[in-house]
mmCIF file of C-alpha atoms in Angstrom:
data_model
loop_
_atom_site.group_PDB
_atom_site.id
_atom_site.type_symbol
_atom_site.label_atom_id
_atom_site.label_comp_id
_atom_site.label_asym_id
_atom_site.label_seq_id
_atom_site.Cartn_x
_atom_site.Cartn_y
_atom_site.Cartn_z
ATOM 1 C CA UNK R 217 0.034 0.066 0.023
ATOM 2 C CA UNK R 218 1.368 3.411 -0.915
ATOM 3 C CA UNK R 219 2.272 5.633 1.965
ATOM 4 C CA UNK R 220 -0.096 8.690 1.619
ATOM 5 C CA UNK R 221 1.804 12.122 1.074
ATOM 6 C CA UNK R 222 1.685 15.003 3.409
ATOM 7 C CA UNK R 223 -0.945 17.605 2.145
ATOM 8 C CA UNK R 224 0.681 20.627 4.245
ATOM 9 C CA UNK R 225 3.836 20.400 1.612
ATOM 10 C CA UNK R 226 1.355 21.778 -1.361
ATOM 11 C CA UNK R 227 -0.875 24.161 0.885
ATOM 12 C CA UNK R 228 2.423 26.001 1.646
ATOM 13 C CA UNK R 229 3.529 26.593 -1.745
ATOM 14 C CA UNK R 230 0.339 26.610 -3.711
ATOM 15 C CA UNK R 231 0.487 30.518 -4.779
ATOM 16 C CA UNK R 232 2.989 32.286 -7.432
ATOM 17 C CA UNK R 233 3.490 34.898 -4.270
ATOM 18 C CA UNK R 234 4.750 32.232 -2.094
ATOM 19 C CA UNK R 235 6.841 30.633 -4.868
ATOM 20 C CA UNK R 236 8.528 34.200 -5.248
ATOM 21 C CA UNK R 237 9.355 34.520 -1.774
ATOM 22 C CA UNK R 238 11.233 31.562 -1.640
ATOM 23 C CA UNK R 239 13.325 32.088 -4.691
ATOM 24 C CA UNK R 240 13.940 35.833 -3.384
ATOM 25 C CA UNK R 241 14.928 34.103 -0.045
ATOM 26 C CA UNK R 242 17.225 31.420 -2.120
ATOM 27 C CA UNK R 243 19.070 34.078 -4.345
ATOM 28 C CA UNK R 244 19.641 36.180 -1.243
ATOM 29 C CA UNK R 245 21.433 33.235 0.455
ATOM 30 C CA UNK R 246 23.384 32.857 -2.919
ATOM 31 C CA UNK R 247 24.844 36.152 -2.543
ATOM 32 C CA UNK R 248 26.127 35.520 1.275
ATOM 33 C CA UNK R 249 28.377 32.140 0.035
ATOM 34 C CA UNK R 250 32.410 32.773 0.893
ATOM 35 C CA UNK R 251 33.368 31.523 -2.445
ATOM 36 C CA UNK R 252 33.151 33.791 -5.644
ATOM 37 C CA UNK R 253 32.751 31.259 -8.044
ATOM 38 C CA UNK R 254 30.472 29.836 -5.834
ATOM 39 C CA UNK R 255 28.559 33.121 -5.827
ATOM 40 C CA UNK R 256 27.808 33.203 -9.620
ATOM 41 C CA UNK R 257 27.519 30.040 -10.581
ATOM 42 C CA UNK R 258 24.428 28.950 -7.803
ATOM 43 C CA UNK R 259 22.618 31.907 -8.606
ATOM 44 C CA UNK R 260 22.823 31.217 -12.307
ATOM 45 C CA UNK R 261 21.879 27.342 -11.265
ATOM 46 C CA UNK R 262 18.747 28.260 -9.481
ATOM 47 C CA UNK R 263 17.406 30.866 -11.873
ATOM 48 C CA UNK R 264 17.509 27.867 -14.963
ATOM 49 C CA UNK R 265 16.067 25.282 -12.190
ATOM 50 C CA UNK R 266 13.216 27.921 -11.279
ATOM 51 C CA UNK R 267 12.639 28.727 -15.145
ATOM 52 C CA UNK R 268 12.790 25.232 -16.489
ATOM 53 C CA UNK R 269 9.986 24.428 -14.054
ATOM 54 C CA UNK R 270 7.936 27.448 -15.093
ATOM 55 C CA UNK R 271 8.129 26.577 -18.467
ATOM 56 C CA UNK R 272 6.673 23.197 -18.305
ATOM 57 C CA UNK R 273 2.744 23.185 -19.443
ATOM 58 C CA UNK R 274 1.446 21.882 -15.972
ATOM 59 C CA UNK R 275 1.627 24.441 -13.722
ATOM 60 C CA UNK R 276 0.946 22.037 -10.236
ATOM 61 C CA UNK R 277 4.115 21.909 -8.345
ATOM 62 C CA UNK R 278 4.500 18.395 -7.150
ATOM 63 C CA UNK R 279 5.452 17.195 -4.063
ATOM 64 C CA UNK R 280 9.185 16.065 -5.354
ATOM 65 C CA UNK R 281 9.492 20.073 -6.943
ATOM 66 C CA UNK R 282 8.637 21.476 -3.549
ATOM 67 C CA UNK R 283 10.840 19.361 -1.606
ATOM 68 C CA UNK R 284 13.982 20.237 -4.226
ATOM 69 C CA UNK R 285 12.595 23.929 -3.801
ATOM 70 C CA UNK R 286 13.220 23.823 0.246
ATOM 71 C CA UNK R 287 16.085 21.820 0.574
ATOM 72 C CA UNK R 288 18.366 23.700 -2.144
ATOM 73 C CA UNK R 289 17.529 26.675 0.354
ATOM 74 C CA UNK R 290 18.554 24.853 3.735
ATOM 75 C CA UNK R 291 21.761 23.722 2.108
ATOM 76 C CA UNK R 292 22.753 27.543 1.146
ATOM 77 C CA UNK R 293 21.365 28.587 4.524
ATOM 78 C CA UNK R 294 23.577 25.989 6.200
ATOM 79 C CA UNK R 295 26.879 26.607 4.063
ATOM 80 C CA UNK R 296 26.662 30.214 4.935
ATOM 81 C CA UNK R 297 26.469 29.019 8.481
ATOM 82 C CA UNK R 298 29.609 27.414 8.452
ATOM 83 C CA UNK R 299 28.742 23.817 8.483
ATOM 84 C CA UNK R 300 31.228 21.985 6.676
ATOM 85 C CA UNK R 301 29.382 18.868 4.878
ATOM 86 C CA UNK R 302 26.576 21.925 2.972
ATOM 87 C CA UNK R 303 29.489 24.095 2.301
ATOM 88 C CA UNK R 304 31.661 21.094 0.300
ATOM 89 C CA UNK R 305 28.515 20.454 -1.707
ATOM 90 C CA UNK R 306 28.064 23.759 -2.718
ATOM 91 C CA UNK R 307 32.040 23.926 -3.781
ATOM 92 C CA UNK R 308 31.546 20.686 -5.676
ATOM 93 C CA UNK R 309 28.848 21.903 -7.409
ATOM 94 C CA UNK R 310 30.389 25.181 -8.387
ATOM 95 C CA UNK R 311 33.882 23.792 -9.648
ATOM 96 C CA UNK R 312 32.183 21.013 -11.953
ATOM 97 C CA UNK R 313 32.987 17.922 -9.497
ATOM 98 C CA UNK R 314 29.363 16.999 -9.366
ATOM 99 C CA UNK R 315 26.267 17.720 -10.975
ATOM 100 C CA UNK R 316 25.136 19.743 -14.016
ATOM 101 C CA UNK R 317 28.628 21.527 -14.760
ATOM 102 C CA UNK R 318 31.012 18.304 -14.752
ATOM 103 C CA UNK R 319 28.613 16.786 -17.574
ATOM 104 C CA UNK R 320 29.310 20.229 -19.272
ATOM 105 C CA UNK R 321 32.897 20.266 -18.637
ATOM 106 C CA UNK R 322 33.506 16.902 -19.686
ATOM 107 C CA UNK R 323 31.732 17.454 -22.937
ATOM 108 C CA UNK R 324 33.628 20.122 -23.860
ATOM 109 C CA UNK R 325 36.529 18.241 -22.579
ATOM 110 C CA UNK R 326 35.906 15.416 -24.828
ATOM 111 C CA UNK R 327 34.853 17.305 -27.826
ATOM 112 C CA UNK R 328 36.420 15.475 -30.952
ATOM 113 C CA UNK R 329 38.870 17.928 -33.083
ATOM 114 C CA UNK R 330 37.232 17.885 -36.907
ATOM 115 C CA UNK R 331 39.847 17.569 -39.145
ATOM 116 C CA UNK R 332 38.708 17.409 -42.857
ATOM 117 C CA UNK R 333 40.759 15.015 -44.901
ATOM 118 C CA UNK R 334 42.807 16.880 -47.612
ATOM 119 C CA UNK R 335 43.781 14.221 -49.562
ATOM 120 C CA UNK R 336 42.123 10.115 -50.771
ATOM 121 C CA UNK R 337 44.226 8.592 -48.582
ATOM 122 C CA UNK R 338 43.224 10.234 -45.255
ATOM 123 C CA UNK R 339 39.662 10.120 -46.395
ATOM 124 C CA UNK R 340 40.005 6.888 -46.701
ATOM 125 C CA UNK R 341 41.704 6.098 -43.459
ATOM 126 C CA UNK R 342 38.935 7.998 -41.982
ATOM 127 C CA UNK R 343 36.173 5.406 -43.604
ATOM 128 C CA UNK R 344 38.234 2.535 -42.505
ATOM 129 C CA UNK R 345 38.428 2.940 -38.742
ATOM 130 C CA UNK R 346 36.388 0.758 -36.571
ATOM 131 C CA UNK R 347 32.982 1.601 -35.257
ATOM 132 C CA UNK R 348 32.373 3.048 -31.648
ATOM 133 C CA UNK R 349 32.821 -0.081 -29.344
ATOM 134 C CA UNK R 350 33.411 -2.897 -31.856
ATOM 135 C CA UNK R 351 36.292 -4.962 -32.484
ATOM 136 C CA UNK R 352 39.736 -3.152 -32.364
ATOM 137 C CA UNK R 353 37.979 0.385 -31.204
ATOM 138 C CA UNK R 354 39.925 2.062 -28.636
ATOM 139 C CA UNK R 355 38.805 4.845 -26.246
ATOM 140 C CA UNK R 356 40.360 8.247 -26.920
ATOM 141 C CA UNK R 357 44.157 8.334 -25.686
ATOM 142 C CA UNK R 358 43.225 11.814 -23.521
ATOM 143 C CA UNK R 359 40.231 9.536 -21.919
ATOM 144 C CA UNK R 360 43.194 6.864 -21.015
ATOM 145 C CA UNK R 361 45.346 9.166 -19.507
ATOM 146 C CA UNK R 362 43.148 11.287 -17.422
ATOM 147 C CA UNK R 363 41.864 7.669 -16.080
ATOM 148 C CA UNK R 364 45.192 6.518 -15.458
ATOM 149 C CA UNK R 365 45.913 9.173 -13.701
ATOM 150 C CA UNK R 366 42.750 9.238 -11.344
ATOM 151 C CA UNK R 367 44.210 5.208 -10.195
ATOM 152 C CA UNK R 368 46.912 6.999 -9.046
ATOM 153 C CA UNK R 369 45.708 9.565 -6.823
ATOM 154 C CA UNK R 370 44.350 8.625 -3.398
ATOM 155 C CA UNK R 371 42.421 11.319 -2.856
ATOM 156 C CA UNK R 372 39.789 10.887 -5.036
ATOM 157 C CA UNK R 373 38.775 7.721 -3.182
ATOM 158 C CA UNK R 374 38.864 9.300 0.242
ATOM 159 C CA UNK R 375 36.723 12.192 -1.047
ATOM 160 C CA UNK R 376 34.445 9.598 -2.510
ATOM 161 C CA UNK R 377 32.771 12.449 -4.464
ATOM 162 C CA UNK R 378 32.786 10.368 -7.637
ATOM 163 C CA UNK R 379 32.802 6.762 -8.126
ATOM 164 C CA UNK R 380 36.071 4.798 -8.055
ATOM 165 C CA UNK R 381 37.454 3.437 -11.665
ATOM 166 C CA UNK R 382 38.309 0.081 -11.330
ATOM 167 C CA UNK R 383 39.797 -1.093 -14.700
ATOM 168 C CA UNK R 384 41.827 1.119 -17.468
ATOM 169 C CA UNK R 385 40.666 -1.408 -19.870
ATOM 170 C CA UNK R 386 37.515 -3.356 -20.913
ATOM 171 C CA UNK R 387 37.542 -6.414 -18.898
ATOM 172 C CA UNK R 388 36.662 -8.557 -21.742
ATOM 173 C CA UNK R 389 37.048 -12.281 -20.985
ATOM 174 C CA UNK R 390 38.584 -15.029 -23.429
ATOM 175 C CA UNK R 391 35.888 -17.154 -22.958
ATOM 176 C CA UNK R 392 32.282 -17.518 -21.867
ATOM 177 C CA UNK R 393 31.078 -20.371 -19.343
ATOM 178 C CA UNK R 394 30.766 -22.858 -22.280
ATOM 179 C CA UNK R 395 34.706 -22.639 -23.123
ATOM 180 C CA UNK R 396 34.054 -20.676 -26.110
ATOM 181 C CA UNK R 397 34.688 -17.152 -27.675
ATOM 182 C CA UNK R 398 32.970 -13.796 -26.290
ATOM 183 C CA UNK R 399 30.079 -13.148 -29.122
ATOM 184 C CA UNK R 400 30.492 -9.946 -30.759
ATOM 185 C CA UNK R 401 27.296 -8.188 -29.673
ATOM 186 C CA UNK R 402 28.745 -9.623 -25.878
ATOM 187 C CA UNK R 403 31.845 -7.356 -26.468
ATOM 188 C CA UNK R 404 30.389 -4.518 -27.474
ATOM 189 C CA UNK R 405 28.279 -4.050 -24.673
ATOM 190 C CA UNK R 406 31.238 -4.698 -22.269
ATOM 191 C CA UNK R 407 33.075 -1.978 -24.079
ATOM 192 C CA UNK R 408 30.087 0.283 -23.750
ATOM 193 C CA UNK R 409 29.544 -0.316 -20.268
ATOM 194 C CA UNK R 410 32.889 0.120 -19.422
ATOM 195 C CA UNK R 411 33.467 3.045 -21.147
ATOM 196 C CA UNK R 412 30.131 5.110 -19.831
ATOM 197 C CA UNK R 413 31.523 3.747 -16.088
ATOM 198 C CA UNK R 414 34.424 5.412 -16.510
ATOM 199 C CA UNK R 415 33.093 8.859 -18.268
ATOM 200 C CA UNK R 416 30.719 9.083 -14.885
ATOM 201 C CA UNK R 417 34.120 9.035 -12.716
ATOM 202 C CA UNK R 418 35.990 11.563 -14.634
ATOM 203 C CA UNK R 419 36.784 14.504 -13.283
ATOM 204 C CA UNK R 420 37.530 17.325 -16.113
ATOM 205 C CA UNK R 421 40.161 20.310 -15.580
ATOM 206 C CA UNK R 422 38.688 23.343 -14.842
ATOM 207 C CA UNK R 423 38.585 26.134 -17.208
ATOM 208 C CA UNK R 424 41.917 28.368 -17.473
ATOM 209 C CA UNK R 425 39.834 31.403 -15.451
ATOM 210 C CA UNK R 426 38.456 29.336 -12.616
ATOM 211 C CA UNK R 427 41.902 27.606 -12.654
ATOM 212 C CA UNK R 428 43.512 31.066 -11.896
ATOM 213 C CA UNK R 429 40.981 31.946 -9.527
ATOM 214 C CA UNK R 430 40.900 28.656 -7.314
ATOM 215 C CA UNK R 431 45.417 28.621 -7.492
ATOM 216 C CA UNK R 432 45.160 32.550 -6.426
ATOM 217 C CA UNK R 433 42.359 31.628 -3.110
ATOM 218 C CA UNK R 434 44.396 29.051 -2.530
ATOM 219 C CA UNK R 435 47.677 30.526 -1.731
ATOM 220 C CA UNK R 436 46.211 33.755 -0.816
ATOM 221 C CA UNK R 437 47.296 35.915 -3.648
ATOM 222 C CA UNK R 438 43.975 37.005 -4.741
ATOM 223 C CA UNK R 439 42.313 38.879 -1.967
ATOM 224 C CA UNK R 440 39.175 37.595 -0.237
ATOM 225 C CA UNK R 441 37.258 38.694 3.095
ATOM 226 C CA UNK R 442 33.986 37.130 4.689
ATOM 227 C CA UNK R 443 30.441 38.392 3.198
ATOM 228 C CA UNK R 444 29.061 40.661 5.895
ATOM 229 C CA UNK R 445 25.191 39.451 6.206
ATOM 230 C CA UNK R 446 22.531 41.666 6.548
ATOM 231 C CA UNK R 447 20.706 41.419 9.895
ATOM 232 C CA UNK R 448 17.185 42.476 10.140
ATOM 233 C CA UNK R 449 16.328 45.237 13.317
ATOM 234 C CA UNK R 450 14.952 43.381 16.113
ATOM 235 C CA UNK R 451 12.536 45.257 18.644
ATOM 236 C CA UNK R 452 13.948 46.061 21.512
ATOM 237 C CA UNK R 453 12.556 44.629 24.991
ATOM 238 C CA UNK R 454 13.463 46.557 28.224
ATOM 239 C CA UNK R 455 12.070 44.099 30.816
ATOM 240 C CA UNK R 456 11.598 40.247 30.613
ATOM 241 C CA UNK R 457 7.610 38.955 30.437
ATOM 242 C CA UNK R 458 6.221 37.473 33.737
ATOM 243 C CA UNK R 459 6.135 33.611 32.337
ATOM 244 C CA UNK R 460 10.099 33.804 31.535
ATOM 245 C CA UNK R 461 10.730 34.822 34.961
ATOM 246 C CA UNK R 462 8.413 32.355 36.439
ATOM 247 C CA UNK R 463 10.360 29.407 34.561
ATOM 248 C CA UNK R 464 13.394 31.132 35.428
ATOM 249 C CA UNK R 465 12.302 31.080 39.163
ATOM 250 C CA UNK R 466 11.001 27.280 39.002
ATOM 251 C CA UNK R 467 13.661 25.351 36.725
ATOM 252 C CA UNK R 468 16.685 27.909 37.124
ATOM 253 C CA UNK R 469 19.120 28.937 34.138
ATOM 254 C CA UNK R 470 18.900 26.815 31.125
ATOM 255 C CA UNK R 471 21.821 24.445 30.368
ATOM 256 C CA UNK R 472 24.268 25.694 27.647
ATOM 257 C CA UNK R 473 24.135 23.812 24.521
ATOM 258 C CA UNK R 474 26.418 20.036 24.498
ATOM 259 C CA UNK R 475 27.363 18.045 21.873
ATOM 260 C CA UNK R 476 24.405 16.321 20.951
ATOM 261 C CA UNK R 477 22.991 19.264 19.109
ATOM 262 C CA UNK R 478 25.646 19.057 16.949
ATOM 263 C CA UNK R 479 25.127 15.466 15.936
ATOM 264 C CA UNK R 480 24.831 16.055 12.576
ATOM 265 C CA UNK R 481 27.954 19.027 12.265
ATOM 266 C CA UNK R 482 28.714 21.833 14.228
ATOM 267 C CA UNK R 483 29.093 25.276 12.521
ATOM 268 C CA UNK R 484 32.528 26.565 11.765
ATOM 269 C CA UNK R 485 33.519 30.343 11.416
ATOM 270 C CA UNK R 486 33.821 31.104 8.154
ATOM 271 C CA UNK R 487 37.508 32.694 8.358
ATOM 272 C CA UNK R 488 40.253 32.749 5.782
ATOM 273 C CA UNK R 489 42.159 29.807 7.540
ATOM 274 C CA UNK R 490 38.631 27.668 7.205
ATOM 275 C CA UNK R 491 38.092 28.707 3.613
ATOM 276 C CA UNK R 492 41.555 27.854 2.450
ATOM 277 C CA UNK R 493 41.300 24.297 3.959
ATOM 278 C CA UNK R 494 37.731 24.185 1.591
ATOM 279 C CA UNK R 495 40.025 25.487 -1.186
ATOM 280 C CA UNK R 496 42.450 22.976 -1.240
ATOM 281 C CA UNK R 497 40.568 20.067 -0.904
ATOM 282 C CA UNK R 498 38.829 21.342 -4.121
ATOM 283 C CA UNK R 499 41.949 22.068 -5.485
ATOM 284 C CA UNK R 500 43.060 18.267 -4.865
ATOM 285 C CA UNK R 501 40.375 17.204 -6.669
ATOM 286 C CA UNK R 502 41.091 19.230 -10.019
ATOM 287 C CA UNK R 503 43.942 17.896 -12.495
ATOM 288 C CA UNK R 504 46.183 20.217 -14.334
ATOM 289 C CA UNK R 505 46.633 19.264 -17.525
ATOM 290 C CA UNK R 506 50.113 19.482 -19.791
ATOM 291 C CA UNK R 507 51.610 18.112 -23.138
ATOM 292 C CA UNK R 508 54.168 15.989 -22.876
ATOM 293 C CA UNK R 509 56.821 16.704 -25.462
ATOM 294 C CA UNK R 510 58.540 13.296 -24.776
ATOM 295 C CA UNK R 511 55.891 10.913 -25.286
ATOM 296 C CA UNK R 512 53.643 13.406 -27.404
ATOM 297 C CA UNK R 513 50.424 12.260 -25.287
ATOM 298 C CA UNK R 514 48.655 14.628 -22.448
ATOM 299 C CA UNK R 515 49.621 14.175 -18.900
ATOM 300 C CA UNK R 516 47.855 15.455 -15.294
ATOM 301 C CA UNK R 517 48.522 16.355 -12.183
ATOM 302 C CA UNK R 518 47.079 16.636 -8.969
ATOM 303 C CA UNK R 519 47.508 18.839 -6.228
ATOM 304 C CA UNK R 520 47.680 17.758 -2.502
ATOM 305 C CA UNK R 521 44.795 18.365 -0.017
ATOM 306 C CA UNK R 522 47.776 19.366 2.637
ATOM 307 C CA UNK R 523 50.288 21.642 2.238
ATOM 308 C CA UNK R 524 53.688 19.503 1.942
ATOM 309 C CA UNK R 525 56.551 20.762 4.219
ATOM 310 C CA UNK R 526 59.537 21.815 1.840
ATOM 311 C CA UNK R 527 63.183 20.794 3.192
ATOM 312 C CA UNK R 528 65.013 23.097 0.566
ATOM 313 C CA UNK R 529 65.617 26.834 1.270
ATOM 314 C CA UNK R 530 66.888 29.405 -0.850
ATOM 315 C CA UNK R 531 69.946 31.355 0.311
ATOM 316 C CA UNK R 532 69.837 35.637 0.443
ATOM 317 C CA UNK R 533 72.084 36.550 -2.182
ATOM 318 C CA UNK R 534 74.057 39.039 0.165
ATOM 319 C CA UNK R 535 74.920 35.872 2.931
ATOM 320 C CA UNK R 536 78.409 34.248 1.050
ATOM 321 C CA UNK R 537 76.940 30.796 0.647
ATOM 322 C CA UNK R 538 80.660 29.437 1.186
ATOM 323 C CA UNK R 539 80.428 30.215 4.796
ATOM 324 C CA UNK R 540 78.435 27.208 5.281
ATOM 325 C CA UNK R 541 80.790 24.862 4.270
ATOM 326 C CA UNK R 542 83.981 26.692 5.571
ATOM 327 C CA UNK R 543 86.825 24.182 7.178
ATOM 328 C CA UNK R 544 87.760 25.228 10.783
ATOM 329 C CA UNK R 545 90.752 27.649 11.108
ATOM 330 C CA UNK R 546 94.004 25.667 11.096
ATOM 331 C CA UNK R 547 97.012 26.138 13.585
ATOM 332 C CA UNK R 548 99.703 28.718 12.046
ATOM 333 C CA UNK R 549 102.521 26.426 10.251
ATOM 334 C CA UNK R 550 104.948 24.800 12.535
ATOM 335 C CA UNK R 551 102.661 24.297 15.096
ATOM 336 C CA UNK R 552 100.573 21.073 16.069
ATOM 337 C CA UNK R 553 97.687 23.323 17.171
ATOM 338 C CA UNK R 554 98.373 22.061 20.917
ATOM 339 C CA UNK R 555 98.740 24.252 24.134
ATOM 340 C CA UNK R 556 102.373 24.983 25.332
ATOM 341 C CA UNK R 557 104.266 22.633 27.492
ATOM 342 C CA UNK R 558 103.824 24.793 30.220
ATOM 343 C CA UNK R 559 100.333 24.764 29.849
ATOM 344 C CA UNK R 560 100.138 21.231 29.130
ATOM 345 C CA UNK R 561 102.060 20.225 32.849
ATOM 346 C CA UNK R 562 100.171 19.303 35.560
ATOM 347 C CA UNK R 563 100.818 20.451 39.119
ATOM 348 C CA UNK R 564 102.310 17.979 41.364
#
């Protein structure tokens, strides 16, 4: 028997005015986000979601839409209050580690370069290429390089932002359960399943503009200040009501907050030190792409979530570097460096 849905979900958001108030409250929370990229992206993301729902033919809002709208407002509020998990969720969405932006960046990353063959031989080679997922098909080399770099980065498995890549190549067995060779259709299905599972686990590189902003926030070169939140004016009360005085006399002063109040996490003060830790965790999930001239392939490097201590240091030009390696002063020529005989004699 299906469980009945509560009727107050639709009763509270039944008019356009109430939806408008919810949208304005959500957009207001977007302006208080401590990350500059998250402020712009979450605002456009919220507006696109509301426009997509309003453009549908049916104007009735179902329980799922109401729950999604309220959940978005709750996540943004708790992120601005300093809760780690909601703030990390917002940052992962804004930097394309999860959600819609990851799919858009991955599609741009895998966009093939259209090269028109200029001669007959090149056209024949293009036509004779193996079909997708067919015999002799190989994934793009850039996908293999990025997938291989994923397996060498232990931070991705610990954060659990995306599923872990288990195999670099399609796991096609040589024989089936009857000891015969697998059919071509079965091989194509295995290749297709492996390829799309790999794409769902890949973390694409950031655009150059966003990457410079992230590196500047991590290193501290980009200026950052916490957003000041506007507070409403509360009416001042000079005296306590009689009910509060009576409750204080009967039960005594109230107990302060305990750890049980923060079972689902506790809010943190949003400071530069706290945000730098969050940015460094995001930076560890962003691959840096560069071209290797030796192997003629794309390579990827990953940042570390914690600052690695440097064991080397640079010497100032004004300091003589040879002073650290000078030998101890030698005694003058003709002496052995020992004290005179009179000082060596022991008193009798």
